[in-house]
């Protein structure tokens, strides 16, 4: 019988305190994802799945994929649990085990992408890279944006910045207004957290 999920995670840097959560809820009280993007987002549920070794449930949960890795939860946690490291570790193990992100992702239209790289520069999750691709319509190889579905969390930043309107989100509501609202909330939260 192999190692359980908790034991695998504990071996990863930053995940040592995976079993120290006592479900106080402080993490979600500071979380921009829970506050502005997905009200049902709750890392405590995922930590419980890990403790119970519910691999399939943990690997198919959107929680690990939604984490923005801002670490506001880590700063607030009385147990000093590095939640983003645990969520990132869970996502990594899930992807290595053949699971894919349950979230919808950004999709690039290779026929209209001009390869400017703006999307790659602004992506907070480093999910976009420029890749030389044969574009039949244009009859040549070009640098085209490519999205890594394992890293993309469909935040909408790339589609807002895309000057050729080549990036479409296949997800829930994601507009310039939502992105701006999230950034404003995060800036105000960081200021108040430092006081």
mmCIF file of C-alpha atoms in Angstrom, residues 10-171:
data_model
loop_
_atom_site.group_PDB
_atom_site.id
_atom_site.type_symbol
_atom_site.label_atom_id
_atom_site.label_comp_id
_atom_site.label_asym_id
_atom_site.label_seq_id
_atom_site.Cartn_x
_atom_site.Cartn_y
_atom_site.Cartn_z
ATOM 1 C CA UNK A 10 4.339 16.711 3.994
ATOM 2 C CA UNK A 11 7.507 15.843 2.051
ATOM 3 C CA UNK A 12 7.046 18.909 -0.191
ATOM 4 C CA UNK A 13 8.542 22.290 0.816
ATOM 5 C CA UNK A 14 5.974 24.500 2.554
ATOM 6 C CA UNK A 15 3.524 21.656 3.171
ATOM 7 C CA UNK A 16 4.919 20.457 6.502
ATOM 8 C CA UNK A 17 1.956 21.767 8.510
ATOM 9 C CA UNK A 18 -0.785 20.231 6.346
ATOM 10 C CA UNK A 19 -2.348 18.455 9.327
ATOM 11 C CA UNK A 20 -2.313 21.440 11.718
ATOM 12 C CA UNK A 21 -5.499 23.132 10.440
ATOM 13 C CA UNK A 22 -8.242 23.348 13.051
ATOM 14 C CA UNK A 23 -10.756 24.956 10.649
ATOM 15 C CA UNK A 24 -10.916 28.401 12.252
ATOM 16 C CA UNK A 25 -11.751 30.062 8.916
ATOM 17 C CA UNK A 26 -9.198 32.858 9.190
ATOM 18 C CA UNK A 27 -7.713 31.893 5.815
ATOM 19 C CA UNK A 28 -10.917 32.497 3.871
ATOM 20 C CA UNK A 29 -11.628 35.748 5.693
ATOM 21 C CA UNK A 30 -8.593 37.261 3.919
ATOM 22 C CA UNK A 31 -8.877 35.419 0.594
ATOM 23 C CA UNK A 32 -9.507 37.525 -2.542
ATOM 24 C CA UNK A 33 -10.681 34.445 -4.436
ATOM 25 C CA UNK A 34 -13.360 33.672 -1.841
ATOM 26 C CA UNK A 35 -14.314 37.334 -1.456
ATOM 27 C CA UNK A 36 -14.450 38.362 -5.127
ATOM 28 C CA UNK A 37 -14.359 35.361 -7.470
ATOM 29 C CA UNK A 38 -15.871 32.232 -5.947
ATOM 30 C CA UNK A 39 -17.874 32.494 -2.688
ATOM 31 C CA UNK A 40 -17.864 28.684 -2.263
ATOM 32 C CA UNK A 41 -14.034 28.599 -2.293
ATOM 33 C CA UNK A 42 -12.818 27.038 0.952
ATOM 34 C CA UNK A 43 -9.301 25.594 1.377
ATOM 35 C CA UNK A 44 -10.366 24.013 4.689
ATOM 36 C CA UNK A 45 -12.494 21.503 2.780
ATOM 37 C CA UNK A 46 -9.510 20.488 0.668
ATOM 38 C CA UNK A 47 -7.318 20.118 3.773
ATOM 39 C CA UNK A 48 -9.987 17.800 5.219
ATOM 40 C CA UNK A 49 -10.014 15.739 1.990
ATOM 41 C CA UNK A 50 -6.220 15.451 2.273
ATOM 42 C CA UNK A 51 -6.465 14.351 5.925
ATOM 43 C CA UNK A 52 -9.017 11.680 4.954
ATOM 44 C CA UNK A 53 -6.897 10.609 1.925
ATOM 45 C CA UNK A 54 -9.774 11.323 -0.483
ATOM 46 C CA UNK A 55 -7.444 11.615 -3.482
ATOM 47 C CA UNK A 56 -10.007 11.716 -6.274
ATOM 48 C CA UNK A 57 -12.111 14.290 -4.460
ATOM 49 C CA UNK A 58 -9.049 16.425 -3.703
ATOM 50 C CA UNK A 59 -7.677 16.139 -7.245
ATOM 51 C CA UNK A 60 -10.981 17.032 -8.895
ATOM 52 C CA UNK A 61 -11.779 19.898 -6.509
ATOM 53 C CA UNK A 62 -11.427 23.357 -8.075
ATOM 54 C CA UNK A 63 -9.941 24.685 -4.813
ATOM 55 C CA UNK A 64 -6.292 23.939 -5.616
ATOM 56 C CA UNK A 65 -6.654 25.400 -9.100
ATOM 57 C CA UNK A 66 -8.373 28.607 -7.973
ATOM 58 C CA UNK A 67 -5.664 29.657 -5.504
ATOM 59 C CA UNK A 68 -3.955 32.870 -6.616
ATOM 60 C CA UNK A 69 -0.942 32.224 -4.342
ATOM 61 C CA UNK A 70 -1.188 35.731 -2.879
ATOM 62 C CA UNK A 71 -0.416 34.281 0.591
ATOM 63 C CA UNK A 72 -2.814 36.575 2.474
ATOM 64 C CA UNK A 73 -4.136 33.398 4.107
ATOM 65 C CA UNK A 74 -0.636 32.406 5.237
ATOM 66 C CA UNK A 75 -0.090 35.791 6.874
ATOM 67 C CA UNK A 76 -3.429 35.491 8.699
ATOM 68 C CA UNK A 77 -3.278 31.823 9.740
ATOM 69 C CA UNK A 78 -2.715 31.394 13.511
ATOM 70 C CA UNK A 79 -1.144 27.985 12.809
ATOM 71 C CA UNK A 80 1.176 29.459 10.128
ATOM 72 C CA UNK A 81 -0.004 26.906 7.577
ATOM 73 C CA UNK A 82 1.318 27.747 4.123
ATOM 74 C CA UNK A 83 -1.990 27.026 2.425
ATOM 75 C CA UNK A 84 -0.935 28.126 -1.060
ATOM 76 C CA UNK A 85 2.017 25.695 -0.951
ATOM 77 C CA UNK A 86 -0.336 22.866 0.025
ATOM 78 C CA UNK A 87 -2.802 23.773 -2.726
ATOM 79 C CA UNK A 88 0.012 24.065 -5.282
ATOM 80 C CA UNK A 89 1.419 20.717 -4.133
ATOM 81 C CA UNK A 90 -1.994 19.086 -4.417
ATOM 82 C CA UNK A 91 -2.438 20.506 -7.913
ATOM 83 C CA UNK A 92 1.041 19.292 -8.936
ATOM 84 C CA UNK A 93 0.366 15.753 -7.672
ATOM 85 C CA UNK A 94 -3.060 15.751 -9.365
ATOM 86 C CA UNK A 95 -1.603 16.798 -12.730
ATOM 87 C CA UNK A 96 1.203 14.213 -12.410
ATOM 88 C CA UNK A 97 -1.461 11.580 -11.645
ATOM 89 C CA UNK A 98 -3.293 12.323 -14.891
ATOM 90 C CA UNK A 99 -6.018 14.585 -13.530
ATOM 91 C CA UNK A 100 -6.731 17.859 -15.286
ATOM 92 C CA UNK A 101 -7.982 21.169 -13.998
ATOM 93 C CA UNK A 102 -11.748 21.206 -13.460
ATOM 94 C CA UNK A 103 -11.678 24.914 -14.309
ATOM 95 C CA UNK A 104 -12.267 26.275 -17.736
ATOM 96 C CA UNK A 105 -9.263 28.052 -19.204
ATOM 97 C CA UNK A 106 -8.337 30.781 -21.621
ATOM 98 C CA UNK A 107 -8.275 29.732 -25.263
ATOM 99 C CA UNK A 108 -6.122 31.403 -27.924
ATOM 100 C CA UNK A 109 -7.253 31.726 -31.541
ATOM 101 C CA UNK A 110 -4.059 31.012 -33.505
ATOM 102 C CA UNK A 111 -5.578 32.550 -36.631
ATOM 103 C CA UNK A 112 -5.832 36.007 -35.074
ATOM 104 C CA UNK A 113 -3.045 35.987 -32.430
ATOM 105 C CA UNK A 114 -0.277 38.424 -33.424
ATOM 106 C CA UNK A 115 2.283 37.026 -30.967
ATOM 107 C CA UNK A 116 2.857 40.356 -29.216
ATOM 108 C CA UNK A 117 3.465 38.648 -25.856
ATOM 109 C CA UNK A 118 1.400 41.063 -23.751
ATOM 110 C CA UNK A 119 -0.671 38.168 -22.400
ATOM 111 C CA UNK A 120 2.470 36.277 -21.401
ATOM 112 C CA UNK A 121 3.818 39.310 -19.538
ATOM 113 C CA UNK A 122 0.635 40.046 -17.563
ATOM 114 C CA UNK A 123 -0.417 36.500 -16.647
ATOM 115 C CA UNK A 124 -0.066 36.285 -12.844
ATOM 116 C CA UNK A 125 0.083 32.466 -13.018
ATOM 117 C CA UNK A 126 2.749 32.145 -15.733
ATOM 118 C CA UNK A 127 0.268 30.037 -17.686
ATOM 119 C CA UNK A 128 0.983 31.600 -21.082
ATOM 120 C CA UNK A 129 4.057 31.149 -23.239
ATOM 121 C CA UNK A 130 4.791 32.110 -26.819
ATOM 122 C CA UNK A 131 5.409 29.079 -28.989
ATOM 123 C CA UNK A 132 6.397 28.855 -32.626
ATOM 124 C CA UNK A 133 3.396 27.349 -34.363
ATOM 125 C CA UNK A 134 2.510 26.601 -37.972
ATOM 126 C CA UNK A 135 -0.510 28.742 -38.790
ATOM 127 C CA UNK A 136 -2.007 27.317 -42.015
ATOM 128 C CA UNK A 137 -4.213 30.336 -42.720
ATOM 129 C CA UNK A 138 -1.149 32.575 -42.717
ATOM 130 C CA UNK A 139 1.019 30.014 -44.488
ATOM 131 C CA UNK A 140 3.974 30.285 -42.118
ATOM 132 C CA UNK A 141 5.310 29.605 -38.648
ATOM 133 C CA UNK A 142 4.619 32.331 -36.098
ATOM 134 C CA UNK A 143 4.962 32.929 -32.388
ATOM 135 C CA UNK A 144 1.519 32.239 -30.956
ATOM 136 C CA UNK A 145 0.372 32.399 -27.333
ATOM 137 C CA UNK A 146 -0.241 29.003 -25.769
ATOM 138 C CA UNK A 147 -2.113 28.450 -22.493
ATOM 139 C CA UNK A 148 -1.106 25.780 -19.960
ATOM 140 C CA UNK A 149 -4.451 24.505 -18.655
ATOM 141 C CA UNK A 150 -2.823 23.243 -15.468
ATOM 142 C CA UNK A 151 -1.727 26.747 -14.502
ATOM 143 C CA UNK A 152 -4.507 28.930 -15.977
ATOM 144 C CA UNK A 153 -7.182 29.928 -13.521
ATOM 145 C CA UNK A 154 -9.283 31.889 -16.018
ATOM 146 C CA UNK A 155 -8.828 35.191 -14.202
ATOM 147 C CA UNK A 156 -9.373 37.137 -17.423
ATOM 148 C CA UNK A 157 -6.254 39.292 -17.297
ATOM 149 C CA UNK A 158 -4.969 37.963 -20.632
ATOM 150 C CA UNK A 159 -8.246 38.484 -22.472
ATOM 151 C CA UNK A 160 -8.498 42.053 -21.185
ATOM 152 C CA UNK A 161 -4.979 42.958 -22.400
ATOM 153 C CA UNK A 162 -5.150 41.109 -25.758
ATOM 154 C CA UNK A 163 -5.021 43.760 -28.474
ATOM 155 C CA UNK A 164 -6.170 41.380 -31.216
ATOM 156 C CA UNK A 165 -9.082 39.922 -29.196
ATOM 157 C CA UNK A 166 -7.598 36.465 -29.737
ATOM 158 C CA UNK A 167 -8.110 35.159 -26.215
ATOM 159 C CA UNK A 168 -11.478 33.887 -25.116
ATOM 160 C CA UNK A 169 -12.392 32.654 -21.677
ATOM 161 C CA UNK A 170 -14.340 29.450 -21.434
ATOM 162 C CA UNK A 171 -15.356 30.087 -17.864
#
